């Protein structure tokens, strides 16, 4: 029997919204948002979309009207009662009431601020200006909208069976990856693939496949909406935007040199245990760790998000050892451009020397490489970054110069202040 | 929204019926049935299930109660009004009213006769005894029930994602085959896969994939129910059971030698054009053609269902040439154990020399080879054959001794009567 009401209802939609919930975002965005809401609520920040893969001409692929409709739809969203209840009542990292009442009240009343959209050189210039805790929440929806509109553009002229086979092949690929991970003893792996996913439904499928195939080796998803819907752990801690904005706000070189530690001092006040994860690469991992105060060595772990991951982990292990910490008690989270072979290699290499876990992103939720003509569904490197804070430009150096950003004179100054010398370039795939 | 009525209705089913329609059968069964109904209505025939793949212990795999339920369900079926209308009103091979009113009236009132089921040596002995036009209609439902119960037995303990990936892989495989066939210029190919299909829904999917991928190169399906549902041509002509029963009924060696031609004389009275297809291999192709009356050389084509297919086609071409016929006007239908490589090779080999078409069976609708542990879903050779007619055993020699059947003394007599000498054995895969 056809459910007539459902069919009529479905056909009433003017668009098929890509982001249908304000918590269809990464958990760490909300954690950081709460921290920013507490510490830097009035800072004016500009976020900007940056397509590192210039050959993908987004503005030629994606209709501007459709993009605006999707972005406008996100601006119409507010936290639902159930979502609010989940955020207020759920246990995150074993802790109840992770989100404080004042933050929740603010969040419940939030609508995302306006966006600014222009076409230039076949790309979209998409920027968000406003109070930091508000504009920062645009990052993930903006990315996932652009990624999914691109998927829709490519799949738009495919027939019903072509589509079925496309997804059959993609599912088979994900499942084969899961089967490759299954035998890795002691593996801990989470989905970090929201921002560059092929689509919402596809991410949701990948997450379920991970859960089904990996059981307790699958430790959760960064996506709050999927975590809620699928009764999984929501995972993640903090990102580069914190040190980047703190550093941009710093007055003079001394303050700049202190800024990355100020971020973590603020963080330490709010969080403990598995939420105390250092992200050391914003201005070079080695210098950051060498100059780090001793209290940081007591933190639970380090997330390695650029540079050669094995080297990064060795640096971390050496650092903990030099500070009298036992590395086997520490956690290294790998989250940069992972795929199964790299995961398996790193897991094996560091087994018994340090605890490891993996935040698997784009190559989990968007691996359609080679599945359509001209590789038109291959993942690519789209980011949305804080580029300005209270009128001053932000800078990121990273452990991979291909991931650096900021004005060149500021990059020079930051390199000097943070003592960053020669760096090894790595290709940025995603 | 959940359609509550549908959900409740679905849960009321005591079984999930495999065969839900009396026309979920091969078109040629109905054509032959009409011919038998006209010419040999009262002949008492026994059909029997034969599993040529003894290593597949059907009775260990399949629950007897479930098998009985499925067979009983088929006995509860009768032709629906829509099915009757379709058979009466549709055009088959360009001809209206293919099925005569007296036959349709009989068919509308038909319920399938009782079956006899026993377990022996890990196999099911399943036999059907009664008037030929009635019992012959058991062949296809009996086979498709046993095949699908076997699929269900194997997939019964698989998880939701394992199943999804199983079908994703199988779909990808079928689609890759379709893509391999697509470039073959002038190809004509039909689905002949009802009897040994993985399941009804799977056959239906494969047929749709063929239609979508091959367009006009896909000439239809032997399955009447799917042809009706998907608005396709129903295709097929005649099978070994006709000469086998006619021969069993023949009184003495002279009558026996004539019997295979009597069958086709009866057939010629009823059919013309593309329905005049000779199936010459029942008692050896070469001898059959050598002794054939000239009127047979005027028929449209030959179906090659055993032996080396290229050799069979060459024999046919030589025969037509020797009888003054132009082979390029004739049709060779290949239908034995086909898969894409063989289809492509035969298509290329005979291009321009004779018209060809392909009846693709088990390796279209049941190619799950290697997709589960222990190859437990690999296709196997299950047949359901007329073994007795009016108390006398039937015999089949075939062009492949591995496909021969009947009591050995009778096989010896048939070989003598039909002048069959040394034969080349070919593996029977399906």
PDB file of C-alpha atoms in Angstrom, chain B residues 242-244 246-247 250 253-269 278-297 299 319 323 417-419:
ATOM      1  CA  UNK B 242       8.194 -32.971 -25.508  1.00  0.00           C
ATOM      2  CA  UNK B 243      10.477 -35.401 -27.395  1.00  0.00           C
ATOM      3  CA  UNK B 244      11.197 -37.319 -24.184  1.00  0.00           C
ATOM      4  CA  UNK B 246       6.632 -38.623 -27.138  1.00  0.00           C
ATOM      5  CA  UNK B 247       9.547 -41.046 -27.379  1.00  0.00           C
ATOM      6  CA  UNK B 250       6.407 -44.641 -28.908  1.00  0.00           C
ATOM      7  CA  UNK B 253      11.942 -48.747 -32.495  1.00  0.00           C
ATOM      8  CA  UNK B 254      10.466 -47.333 -35.698  1.00  0.00           C
ATOM      9  CA  UNK B 255       7.953 -45.246 -33.811  1.00  0.00           C
ATOM     10  CA  UNK B 256      10.726 -44.192 -31.456  1.00  0.00           C
ATOM     11  CA  UNK B 257      12.905 -43.007 -34.331  1.00  0.00           C
ATOM     12  CA  UNK B 258       9.971 -40.950 -35.639  1.00  0.00           C
ATOM     13  CA  UNK B 259       8.862 -39.546 -32.270  1.00  0.00           C
ATOM     14  CA  UNK B 260      11.136 -36.444 -32.116  1.00  0.00           C
ATOM     15  CA  UNK B 261       9.858 -35.389 -35.536  1.00  0.00           C
ATOM     16  CA  UNK B 262       6.231 -36.066 -34.575  1.00  0.00           C
ATOM     17  CA  UNK B 263       6.672 -33.555 -31.782  1.00  0.00           C
ATOM     18  CA  UNK B 264       7.767 -30.888 -34.214  1.00  0.00           C
ATOM     19  CA  UNK B 265       5.046 -31.774 -36.701  1.00  0.00           C
ATOM     20  CA  UNK B 266       2.496 -31.125 -33.950  1.00  0.00           C
ATOM     21  CA  UNK B 267       4.336 -27.918 -33.092  1.00  0.00           C
ATOM     22  CA  UNK B 268       4.409 -26.723 -36.676  1.00  0.00           C
ATOM     23  CA  UNK B 269       0.644 -26.993 -36.876  1.00  0.00           C
ATOM     24  CA  UNK B 278      14.372 -26.855 -33.260  1.00  0.00           C
ATOM     25  CA  UNK B 279      15.838 -28.318 -30.076  1.00  0.00           C
ATOM     26  CA  UNK B 280      17.886 -31.072 -31.701  1.00  0.00           C
ATOM     27  CA  UNK B 281      20.048 -32.492 -28.904  1.00  0.00           C
ATOM     28  CA  UNK B 282      17.648 -34.742 -26.999  1.00  0.00           C
ATOM     29  CA  UNK B 283      19.012 -37.817 -28.762  1.00  0.00           C
ATOM     30  CA  UNK B 284      22.112 -36.358 -30.389  1.00  0.00           C
ATOM     31  CA  UNK B 285      22.133 -33.311 -32.624  1.00  0.00           C
ATOM     32  CA  UNK B 286      24.023 -34.744 -35.584  1.00  0.00           C
ATOM     33  CA  UNK B 287      21.839 -37.777 -36.117  1.00  0.00           C
ATOM     34  CA  UNK B 288      18.698 -35.793 -35.512  1.00  0.00           C
ATOM     35  CA  UNK B 289      19.570 -33.281 -38.217  1.00  0.00           C
ATOM     36  CA  UNK B 290      20.878 -35.876 -40.675  1.00  0.00           C
ATOM     37  CA  UNK B 291      17.596 -37.775 -40.572  1.00  0.00           C
ATOM     38  CA  UNK B 292      15.359 -34.709 -40.340  1.00  0.00           C
ATOM     39  CA  UNK B 293      12.638 -34.225 -42.957  1.00  0.00           C
ATOM     40  CA  UNK B 294      13.144 -31.286 -45.314  1.00  0.00           C
ATOM     41  CA  UNK B 295      10.289 -29.255 -43.884  1.00  0.00           C
ATOM     42  CA  UNK B 296      12.305 -28.891 -40.667  1.00  0.00           C
ATOM     43  CA  UNK B 297      15.100 -27.114 -42.522  1.00  0.00           C
ATOM     44  CA  UNK B 299      12.153 -23.639 -39.591  1.00  0.00           C
ATOM     45  CA  UNK B 319      23.057 -28.690 -42.076  1.00  0.00           C
ATOM     46  CA  UNK B 323      19.588 -28.457 -47.271  1.00  0.00           C
ATOM     47  CA  UNK B 417      17.953 -46.316 -32.587  1.00  0.00           C
ATOM     48  CA  UNK B 418      19.303 -42.784 -32.901  1.00  0.00           C
ATOM     49  CA  UNK B 419      22.767 -43.850 -33.994  1.00  0.00           C
TER      50      UNK B 419
END
